[in-house]
XYZ file of N, CA and C in Angstrom:
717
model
N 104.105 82.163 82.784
C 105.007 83.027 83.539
C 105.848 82.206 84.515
N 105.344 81.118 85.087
C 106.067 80.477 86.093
C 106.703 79.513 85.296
N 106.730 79.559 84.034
C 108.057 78.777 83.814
C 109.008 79.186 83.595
N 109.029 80.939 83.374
C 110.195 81.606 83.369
C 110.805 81.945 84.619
N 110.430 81.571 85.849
C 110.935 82.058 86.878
C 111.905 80.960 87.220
N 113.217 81.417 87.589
C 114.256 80.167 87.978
C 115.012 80.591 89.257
N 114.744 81.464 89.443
C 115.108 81.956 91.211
C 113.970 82.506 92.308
N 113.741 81.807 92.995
C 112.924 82.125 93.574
C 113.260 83.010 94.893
N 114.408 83.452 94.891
C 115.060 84.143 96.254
C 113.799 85.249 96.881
N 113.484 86.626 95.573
C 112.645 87.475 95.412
C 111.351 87.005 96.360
N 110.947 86.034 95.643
C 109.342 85.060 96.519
C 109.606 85.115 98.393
N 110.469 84.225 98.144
C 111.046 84.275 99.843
C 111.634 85.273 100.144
N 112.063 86.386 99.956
C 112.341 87.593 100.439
C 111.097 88.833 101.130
N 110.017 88.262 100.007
C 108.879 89.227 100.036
C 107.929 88.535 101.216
N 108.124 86.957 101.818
C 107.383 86.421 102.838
C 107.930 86.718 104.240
N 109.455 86.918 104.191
C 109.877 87.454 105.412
C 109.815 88.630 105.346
N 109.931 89.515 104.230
C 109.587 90.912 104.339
C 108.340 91.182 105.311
N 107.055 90.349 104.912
C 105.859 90.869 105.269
C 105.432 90.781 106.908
N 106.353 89.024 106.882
C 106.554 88.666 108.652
C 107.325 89.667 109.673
N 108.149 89.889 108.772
C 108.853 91.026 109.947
C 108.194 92.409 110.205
N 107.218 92.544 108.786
C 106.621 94.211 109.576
C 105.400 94.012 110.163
N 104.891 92.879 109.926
C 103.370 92.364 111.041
C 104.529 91.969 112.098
N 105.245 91.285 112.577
C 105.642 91.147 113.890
C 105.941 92.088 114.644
N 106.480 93.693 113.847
C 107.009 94.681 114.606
C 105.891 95.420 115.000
N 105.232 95.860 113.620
C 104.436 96.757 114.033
C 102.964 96.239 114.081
N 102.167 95.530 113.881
C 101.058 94.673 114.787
C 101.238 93.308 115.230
N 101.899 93.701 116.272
C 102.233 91.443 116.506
C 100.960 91.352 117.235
N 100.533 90.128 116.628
C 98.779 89.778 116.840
C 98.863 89.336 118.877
N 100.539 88.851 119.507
C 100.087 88.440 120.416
C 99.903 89.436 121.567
N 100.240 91.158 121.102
C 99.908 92.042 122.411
C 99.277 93.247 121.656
N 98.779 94.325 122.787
C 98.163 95.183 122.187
C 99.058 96.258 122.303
N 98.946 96.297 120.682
C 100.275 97.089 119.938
C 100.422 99.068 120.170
N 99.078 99.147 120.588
C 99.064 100.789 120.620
C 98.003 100.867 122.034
N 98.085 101.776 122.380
C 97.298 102.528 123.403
C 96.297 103.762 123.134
N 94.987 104.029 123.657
C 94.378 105.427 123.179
C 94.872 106.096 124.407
N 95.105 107.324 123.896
C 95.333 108.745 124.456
C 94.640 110.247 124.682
N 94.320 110.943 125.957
C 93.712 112.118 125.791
C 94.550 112.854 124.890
N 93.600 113.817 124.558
C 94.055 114.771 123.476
C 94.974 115.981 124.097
N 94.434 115.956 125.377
C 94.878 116.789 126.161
C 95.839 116.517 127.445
N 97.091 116.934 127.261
C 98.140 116.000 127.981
C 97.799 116.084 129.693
N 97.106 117.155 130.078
C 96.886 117.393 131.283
C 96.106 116.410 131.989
N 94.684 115.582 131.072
C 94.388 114.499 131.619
C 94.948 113.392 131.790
N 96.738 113.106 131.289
C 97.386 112.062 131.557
C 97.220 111.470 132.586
N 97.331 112.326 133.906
C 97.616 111.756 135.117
C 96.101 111.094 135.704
N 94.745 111.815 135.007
C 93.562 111.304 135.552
C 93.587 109.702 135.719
N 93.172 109.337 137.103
C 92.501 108.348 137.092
C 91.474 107.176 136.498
N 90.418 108.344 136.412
C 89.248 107.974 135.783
C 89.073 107.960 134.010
N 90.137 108.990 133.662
C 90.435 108.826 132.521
C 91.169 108.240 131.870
N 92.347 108.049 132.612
C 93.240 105.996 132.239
C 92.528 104.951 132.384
N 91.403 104.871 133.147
C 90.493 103.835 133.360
C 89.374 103.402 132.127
N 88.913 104.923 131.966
C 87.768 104.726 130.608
C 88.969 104.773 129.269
N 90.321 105.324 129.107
C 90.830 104.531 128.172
C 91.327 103.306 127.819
N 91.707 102.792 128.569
C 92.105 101.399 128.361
C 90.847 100.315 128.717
N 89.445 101.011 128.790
C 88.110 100.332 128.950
C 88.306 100.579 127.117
N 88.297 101.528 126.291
C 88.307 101.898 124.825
C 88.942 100.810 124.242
N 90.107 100.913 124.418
C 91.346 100.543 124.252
C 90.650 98.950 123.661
N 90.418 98.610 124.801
C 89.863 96.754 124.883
C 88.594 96.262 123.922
N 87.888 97.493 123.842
C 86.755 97.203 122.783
C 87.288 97.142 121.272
N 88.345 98.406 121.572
C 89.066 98.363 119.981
C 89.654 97.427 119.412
N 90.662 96.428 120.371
C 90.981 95.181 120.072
C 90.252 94.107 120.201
N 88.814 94.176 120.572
C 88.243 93.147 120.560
C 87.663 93.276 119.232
N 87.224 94.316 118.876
C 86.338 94.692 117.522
C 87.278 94.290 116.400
N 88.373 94.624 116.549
C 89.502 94.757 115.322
C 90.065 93.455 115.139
N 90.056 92.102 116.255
C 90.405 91.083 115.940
C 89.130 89.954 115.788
N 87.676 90.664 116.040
C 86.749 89.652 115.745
C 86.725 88.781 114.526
N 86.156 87.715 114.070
C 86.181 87.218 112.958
C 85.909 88.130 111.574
N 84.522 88.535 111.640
C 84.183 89.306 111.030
C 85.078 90.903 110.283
N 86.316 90.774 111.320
C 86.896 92.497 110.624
C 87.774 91.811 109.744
N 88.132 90.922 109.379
C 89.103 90.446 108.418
C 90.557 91.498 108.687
N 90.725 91.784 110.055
C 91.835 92.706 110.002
C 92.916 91.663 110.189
N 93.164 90.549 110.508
C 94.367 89.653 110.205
C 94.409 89.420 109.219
N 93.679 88.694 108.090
C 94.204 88.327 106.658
C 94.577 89.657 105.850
N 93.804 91.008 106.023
C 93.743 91.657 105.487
C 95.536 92.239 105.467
N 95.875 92.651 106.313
C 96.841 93.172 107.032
C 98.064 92.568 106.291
N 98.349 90.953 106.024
C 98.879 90.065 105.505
C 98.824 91.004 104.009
N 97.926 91.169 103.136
C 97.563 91.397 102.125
C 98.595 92.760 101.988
N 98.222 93.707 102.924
C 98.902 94.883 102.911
C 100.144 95.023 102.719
N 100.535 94.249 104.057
C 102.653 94.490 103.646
C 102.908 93.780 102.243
N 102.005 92.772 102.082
C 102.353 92.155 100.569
C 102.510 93.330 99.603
N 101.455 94.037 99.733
C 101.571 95.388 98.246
C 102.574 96.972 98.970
N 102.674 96.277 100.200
C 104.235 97.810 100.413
C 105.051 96.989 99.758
N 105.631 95.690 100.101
C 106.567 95.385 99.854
C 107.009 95.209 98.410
N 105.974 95.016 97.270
C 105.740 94.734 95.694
C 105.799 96.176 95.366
N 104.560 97.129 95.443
C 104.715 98.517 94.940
C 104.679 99.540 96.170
N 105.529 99.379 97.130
C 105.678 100.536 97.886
C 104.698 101.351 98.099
N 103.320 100.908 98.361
C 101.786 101.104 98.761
C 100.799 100.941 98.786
N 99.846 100.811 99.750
C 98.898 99.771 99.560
C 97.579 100.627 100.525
N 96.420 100.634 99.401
C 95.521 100.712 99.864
C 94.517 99.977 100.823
N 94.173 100.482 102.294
C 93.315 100.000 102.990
C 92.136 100.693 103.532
N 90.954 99.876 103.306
C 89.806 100.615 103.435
C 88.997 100.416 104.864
N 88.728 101.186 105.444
C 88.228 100.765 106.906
C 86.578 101.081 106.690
N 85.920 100.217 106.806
C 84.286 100.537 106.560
C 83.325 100.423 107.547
N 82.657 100.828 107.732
C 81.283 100.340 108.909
C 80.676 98.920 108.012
N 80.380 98.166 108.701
C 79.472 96.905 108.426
C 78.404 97.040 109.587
N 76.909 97.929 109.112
C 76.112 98.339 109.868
C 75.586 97.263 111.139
N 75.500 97.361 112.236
C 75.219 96.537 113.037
C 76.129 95.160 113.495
N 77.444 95.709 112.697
C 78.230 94.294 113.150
C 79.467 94.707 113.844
N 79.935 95.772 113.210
C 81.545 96.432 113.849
C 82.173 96.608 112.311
N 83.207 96.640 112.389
C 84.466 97.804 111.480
C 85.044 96.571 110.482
N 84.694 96.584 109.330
C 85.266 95.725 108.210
C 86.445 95.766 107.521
N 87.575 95.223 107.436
C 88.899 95.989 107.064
C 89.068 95.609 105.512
N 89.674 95.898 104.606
C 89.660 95.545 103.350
C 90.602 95.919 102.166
N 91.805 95.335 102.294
C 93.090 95.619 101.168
C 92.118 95.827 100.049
N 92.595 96.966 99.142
C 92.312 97.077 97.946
C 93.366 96.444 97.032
N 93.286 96.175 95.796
C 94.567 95.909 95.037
C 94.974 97.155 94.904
N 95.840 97.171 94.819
C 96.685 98.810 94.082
C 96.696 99.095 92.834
N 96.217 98.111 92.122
C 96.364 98.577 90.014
C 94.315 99.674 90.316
N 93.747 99.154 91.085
C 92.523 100.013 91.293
C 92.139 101.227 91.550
N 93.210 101.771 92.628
C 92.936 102.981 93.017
C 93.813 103.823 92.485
N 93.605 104.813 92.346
C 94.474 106.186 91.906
C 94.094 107.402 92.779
N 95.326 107.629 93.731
C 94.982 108.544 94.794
C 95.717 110.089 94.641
N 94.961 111.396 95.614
C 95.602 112.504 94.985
C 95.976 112.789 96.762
N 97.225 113.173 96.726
C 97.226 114.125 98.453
C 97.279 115.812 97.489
N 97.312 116.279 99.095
C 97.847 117.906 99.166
C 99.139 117.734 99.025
N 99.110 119.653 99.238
C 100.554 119.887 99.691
C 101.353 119.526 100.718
N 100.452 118.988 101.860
C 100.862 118.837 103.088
C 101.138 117.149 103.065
N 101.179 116.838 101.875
C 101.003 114.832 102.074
C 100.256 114.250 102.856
N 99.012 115.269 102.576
C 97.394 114.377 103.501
C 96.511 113.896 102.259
N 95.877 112.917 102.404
C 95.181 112.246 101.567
C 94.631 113.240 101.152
N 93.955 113.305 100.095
C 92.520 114.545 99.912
C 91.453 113.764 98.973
N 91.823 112.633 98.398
C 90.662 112.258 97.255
C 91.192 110.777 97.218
N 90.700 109.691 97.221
C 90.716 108.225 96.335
C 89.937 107.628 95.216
N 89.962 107.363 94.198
C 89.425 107.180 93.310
C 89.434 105.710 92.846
N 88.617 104.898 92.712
C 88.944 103.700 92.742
C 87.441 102.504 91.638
N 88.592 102.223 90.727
C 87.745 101.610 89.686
C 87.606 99.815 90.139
N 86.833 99.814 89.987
C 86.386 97.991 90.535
C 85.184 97.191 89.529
N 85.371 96.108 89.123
C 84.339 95.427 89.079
C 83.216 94.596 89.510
N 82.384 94.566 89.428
C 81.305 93.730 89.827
C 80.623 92.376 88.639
N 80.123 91.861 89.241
C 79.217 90.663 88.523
C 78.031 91.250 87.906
N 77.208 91.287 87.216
C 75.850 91.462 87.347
C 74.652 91.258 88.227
N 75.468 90.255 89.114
C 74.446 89.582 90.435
C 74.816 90.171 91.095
N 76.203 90.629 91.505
C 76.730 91.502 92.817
C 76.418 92.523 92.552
N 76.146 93.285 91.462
C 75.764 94.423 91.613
C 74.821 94.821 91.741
N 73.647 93.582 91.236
C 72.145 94.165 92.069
C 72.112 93.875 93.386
N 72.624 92.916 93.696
C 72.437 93.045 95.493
C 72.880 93.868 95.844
N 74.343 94.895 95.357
C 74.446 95.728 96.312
C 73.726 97.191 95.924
N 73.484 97.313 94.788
C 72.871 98.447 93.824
C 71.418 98.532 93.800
N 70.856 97.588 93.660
C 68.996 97.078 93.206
C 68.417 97.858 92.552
N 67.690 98.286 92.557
C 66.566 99.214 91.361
C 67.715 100.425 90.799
N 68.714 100.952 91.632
C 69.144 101.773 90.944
C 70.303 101.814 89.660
N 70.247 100.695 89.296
C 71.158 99.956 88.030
C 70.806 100.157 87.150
N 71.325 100.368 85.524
C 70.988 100.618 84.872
C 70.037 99.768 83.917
N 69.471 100.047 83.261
C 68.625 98.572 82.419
C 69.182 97.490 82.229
N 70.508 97.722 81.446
C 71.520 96.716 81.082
C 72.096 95.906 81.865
N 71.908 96.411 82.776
C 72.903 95.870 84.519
C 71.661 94.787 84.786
N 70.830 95.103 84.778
C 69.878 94.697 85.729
C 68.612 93.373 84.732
N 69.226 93.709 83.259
C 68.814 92.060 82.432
C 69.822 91.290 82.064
N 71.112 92.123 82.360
C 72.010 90.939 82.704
C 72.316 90.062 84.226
N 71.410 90.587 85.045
C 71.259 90.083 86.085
C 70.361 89.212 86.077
N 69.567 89.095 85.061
C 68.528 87.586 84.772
C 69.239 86.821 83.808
N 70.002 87.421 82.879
C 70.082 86.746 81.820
C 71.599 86.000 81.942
N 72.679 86.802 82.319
C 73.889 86.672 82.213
C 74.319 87.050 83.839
N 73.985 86.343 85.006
C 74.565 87.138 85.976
C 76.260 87.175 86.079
N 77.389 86.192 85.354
C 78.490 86.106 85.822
C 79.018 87.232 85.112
N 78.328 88.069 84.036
C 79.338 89.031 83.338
C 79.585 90.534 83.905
N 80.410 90.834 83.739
C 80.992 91.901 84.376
C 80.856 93.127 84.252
N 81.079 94.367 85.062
C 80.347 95.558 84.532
C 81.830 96.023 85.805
N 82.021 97.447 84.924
C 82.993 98.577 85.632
C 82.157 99.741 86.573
N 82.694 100.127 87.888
C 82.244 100.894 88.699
C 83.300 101.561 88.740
N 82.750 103.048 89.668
C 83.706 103.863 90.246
C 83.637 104.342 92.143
N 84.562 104.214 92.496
C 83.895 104.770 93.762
C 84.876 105.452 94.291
N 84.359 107.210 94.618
C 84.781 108.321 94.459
C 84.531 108.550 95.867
N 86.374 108.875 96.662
C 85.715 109.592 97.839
C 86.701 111.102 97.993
N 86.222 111.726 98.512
C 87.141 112.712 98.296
C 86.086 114.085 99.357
N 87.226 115.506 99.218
C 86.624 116.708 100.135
C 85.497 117.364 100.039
N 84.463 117.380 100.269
C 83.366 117.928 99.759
C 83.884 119.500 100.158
N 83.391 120.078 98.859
C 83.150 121.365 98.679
C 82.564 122.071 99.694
N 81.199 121.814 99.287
C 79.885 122.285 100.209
C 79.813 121.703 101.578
N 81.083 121.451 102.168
C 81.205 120.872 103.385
C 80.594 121.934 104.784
N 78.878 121.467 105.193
C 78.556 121.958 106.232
C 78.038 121.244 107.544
N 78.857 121.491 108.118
C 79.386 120.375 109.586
C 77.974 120.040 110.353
N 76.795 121.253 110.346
C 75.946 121.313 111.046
C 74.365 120.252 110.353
N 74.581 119.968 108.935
C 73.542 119.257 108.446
C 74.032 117.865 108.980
N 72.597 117.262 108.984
C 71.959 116.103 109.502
C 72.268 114.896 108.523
N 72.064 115.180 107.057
C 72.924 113.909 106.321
C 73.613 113.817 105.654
N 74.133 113.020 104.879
C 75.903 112.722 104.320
C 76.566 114.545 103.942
N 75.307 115.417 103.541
C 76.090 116.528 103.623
C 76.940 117.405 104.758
N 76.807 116.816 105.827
C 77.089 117.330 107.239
C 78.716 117.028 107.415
N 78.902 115.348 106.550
C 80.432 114.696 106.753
C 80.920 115.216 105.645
N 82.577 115.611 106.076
C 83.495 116.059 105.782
C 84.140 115.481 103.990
N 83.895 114.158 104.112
C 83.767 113.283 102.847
C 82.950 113.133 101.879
N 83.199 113.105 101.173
C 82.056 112.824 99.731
C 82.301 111.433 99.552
N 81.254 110.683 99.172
C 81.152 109.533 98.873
C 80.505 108.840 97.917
N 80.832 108.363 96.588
C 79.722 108.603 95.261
C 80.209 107.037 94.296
N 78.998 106.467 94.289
C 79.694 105.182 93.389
C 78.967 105.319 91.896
N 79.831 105.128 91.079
C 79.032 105.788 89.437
C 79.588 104.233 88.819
N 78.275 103.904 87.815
C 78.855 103.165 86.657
C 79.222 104.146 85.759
N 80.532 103.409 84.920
C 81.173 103.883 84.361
C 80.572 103.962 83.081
N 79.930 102.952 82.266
C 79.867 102.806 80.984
C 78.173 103.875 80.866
N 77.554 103.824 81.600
C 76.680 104.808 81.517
C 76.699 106.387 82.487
N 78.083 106.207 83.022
C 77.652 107.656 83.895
C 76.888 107.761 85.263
N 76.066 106.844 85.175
C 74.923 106.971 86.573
C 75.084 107.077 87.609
N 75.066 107.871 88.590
C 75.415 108.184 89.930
C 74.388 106.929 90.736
N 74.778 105.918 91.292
C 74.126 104.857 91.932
C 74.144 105.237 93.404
N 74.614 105.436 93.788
C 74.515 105.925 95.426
C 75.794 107.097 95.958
N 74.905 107.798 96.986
C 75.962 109.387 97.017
C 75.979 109.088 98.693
N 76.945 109.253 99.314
C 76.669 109.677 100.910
C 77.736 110.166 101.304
N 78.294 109.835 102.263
C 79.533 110.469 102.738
C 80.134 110.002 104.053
N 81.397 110.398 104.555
C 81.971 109.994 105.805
C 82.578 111.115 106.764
N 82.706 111.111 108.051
C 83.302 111.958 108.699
C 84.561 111.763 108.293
N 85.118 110.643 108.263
C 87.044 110.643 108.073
C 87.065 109.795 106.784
N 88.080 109.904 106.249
C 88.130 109.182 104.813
C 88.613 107.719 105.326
N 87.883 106.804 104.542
C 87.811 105.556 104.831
C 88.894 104.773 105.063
N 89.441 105.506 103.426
C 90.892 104.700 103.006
C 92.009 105.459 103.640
N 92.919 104.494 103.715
C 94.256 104.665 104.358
C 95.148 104.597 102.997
N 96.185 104.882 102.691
C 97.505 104.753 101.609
C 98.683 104.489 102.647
N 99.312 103.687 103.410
C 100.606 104.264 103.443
C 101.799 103.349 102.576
N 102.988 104.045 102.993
C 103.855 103.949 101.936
C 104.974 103.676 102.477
N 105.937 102.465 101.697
C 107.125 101.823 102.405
C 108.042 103.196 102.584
N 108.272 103.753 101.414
C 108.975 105.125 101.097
C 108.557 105.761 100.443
N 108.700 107.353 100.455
C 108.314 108.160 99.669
C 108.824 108.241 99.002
N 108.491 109.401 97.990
C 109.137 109.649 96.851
C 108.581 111.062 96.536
N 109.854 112.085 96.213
C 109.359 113.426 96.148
C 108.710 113.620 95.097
N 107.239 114.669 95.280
C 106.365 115.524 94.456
C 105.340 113.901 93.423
N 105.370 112.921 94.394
C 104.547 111.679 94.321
C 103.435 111.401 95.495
N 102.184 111.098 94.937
C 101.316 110.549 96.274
C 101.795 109.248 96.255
N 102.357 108.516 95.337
C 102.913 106.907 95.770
C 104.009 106.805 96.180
N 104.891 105.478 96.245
C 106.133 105.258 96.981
C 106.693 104.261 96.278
N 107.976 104.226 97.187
C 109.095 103.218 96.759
C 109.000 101.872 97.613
N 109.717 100.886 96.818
C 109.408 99.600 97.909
C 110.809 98.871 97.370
N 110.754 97.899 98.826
C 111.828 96.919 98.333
C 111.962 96.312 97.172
N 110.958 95.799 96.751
C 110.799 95.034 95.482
C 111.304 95.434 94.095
N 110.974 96.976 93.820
C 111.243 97.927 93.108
C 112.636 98.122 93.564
N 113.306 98.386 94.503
C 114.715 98.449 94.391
C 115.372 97.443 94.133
N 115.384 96.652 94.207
C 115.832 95.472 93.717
C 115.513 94.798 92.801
N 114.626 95.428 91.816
C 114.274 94.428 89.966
C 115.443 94.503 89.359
N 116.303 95.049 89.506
C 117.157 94.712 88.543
C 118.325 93.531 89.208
N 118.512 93.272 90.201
C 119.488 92.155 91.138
C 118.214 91.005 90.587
N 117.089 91.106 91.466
C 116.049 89.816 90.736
C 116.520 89.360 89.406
N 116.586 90.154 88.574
C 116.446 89.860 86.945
C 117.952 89.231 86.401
N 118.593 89.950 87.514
C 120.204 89.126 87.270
C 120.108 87.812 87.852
N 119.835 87.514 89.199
C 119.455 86.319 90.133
C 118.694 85.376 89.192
N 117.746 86.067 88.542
C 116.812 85.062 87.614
C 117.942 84.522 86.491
N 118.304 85.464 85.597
C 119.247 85.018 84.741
C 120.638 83.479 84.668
N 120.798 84.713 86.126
C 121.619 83.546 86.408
C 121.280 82.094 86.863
N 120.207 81.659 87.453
C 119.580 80.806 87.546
C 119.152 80.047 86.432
N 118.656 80.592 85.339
C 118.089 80.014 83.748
C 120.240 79.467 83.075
N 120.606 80.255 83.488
C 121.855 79.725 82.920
C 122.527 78.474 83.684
N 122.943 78.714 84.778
C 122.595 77.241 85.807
C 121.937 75.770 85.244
């Protein structure tokens, strides 16, 4: 493939693309947003500008620790607005450590909104190793999974991981049925429901360079411009 490429304008277009929307909208050297009462009347509190911007400071300390991968990640992101005009990001608990951030590729997920253009479901096919999947799976793998984990650990196996509105959503139970989210990872080639739980807020984020009507995806620079690229390229191979 890279010997067909003879203009590289596109390449360098898509690196300042990505610099200019991390500089605007998270420049790593200030803190880019503020928390807010819900309720405008506590604006003026004292004590309550005090314990927010006490929030405020944990949030940016948490969100730029080593561990959240929210700088490389972030990088990753404008890369896939700017290529397909959206890009999945997953915000996770990493139990006992703080908040894990994590670009998905976009050929993975297939997402549904409402009417209202609110997320409502992500659906997202991924692979694993045979070794990664017993560490993260263990006894509950299927036979096959789990003697190719002695026998063959580098070969590969398809997952699903399903989050979306629970039905039976009741606020007052004590476990994953209580959160608002459904949360369900299935192998694919046998069906098996490997682990079920759930979340108060949906993990994943989608947003989108541009919309596009009666679409949960979007438009992007990149995409408006394949056909100038393909001339730029041309003309370059003729050159």
């Amino acid at each position: 493939v890279k010997q067909a490429v003879f203009d590289s304008t596109a390449r360098y277009a898509l690196a300042n693309f990505c610099a200019s929307m991390k500089s605007v909208i998270i420049p790593t050297t200030s803190k880019w947003h503020r928390l807010k009462a819900s309720d405008a009347k506590l604006d003026d509190d004292g004590e309550v500008k005090k314990y927010l911007e006490y929030a405020t400071d944990i949030l940016f300390r948490t969100r730029y620790s080593p561990q959240s991968n929210f700088a490389l990640e972030s990088d990753l992101l404008f890369q896939q607005l700017g290529l397909y005009g959206h890009a999945v990001w997953m915000v996770d608990d990493d139990i006992g450590k703080g908040i894990v951030y994590r670009t998905i590729p976009a050929k993975e997920a297939y997402i549904k909104r409402n009417d209202r253009g609110q997320l409502e479901a992500v659906f997202r096919e991924y692979e694993l190793s045979a070794q990664e999947a017993a560490l993260k799976f263990g006894d509950d793998l299927p036979l096959e999974i789990k003697q190719a984990a002695e026998r063959m650990p580098d070969r590969t196996f398809k997952f699903l991981h399903a989050v979306f509105l629970r039905d039976n959503y009741a606020a007052l139970k004590k476990d994953f049925k209580g959160m608002k989210f459904a949360s369900v990872h299935l192998e694919l080639k046998s069906k098996k429901v490997l682990r079920e739980g759930g979340y108060r807020v949906c993990p994943y984020m989608v947003p989108r360079f541009s919309g596009i009507a009666g679409s949960s995806y979007g438009d992007s620079p990149a995409m408006q411009a394949f056909y100038d690229m393909l001339t730029a390229n041309e003309m370059g191979k003729t050159i």
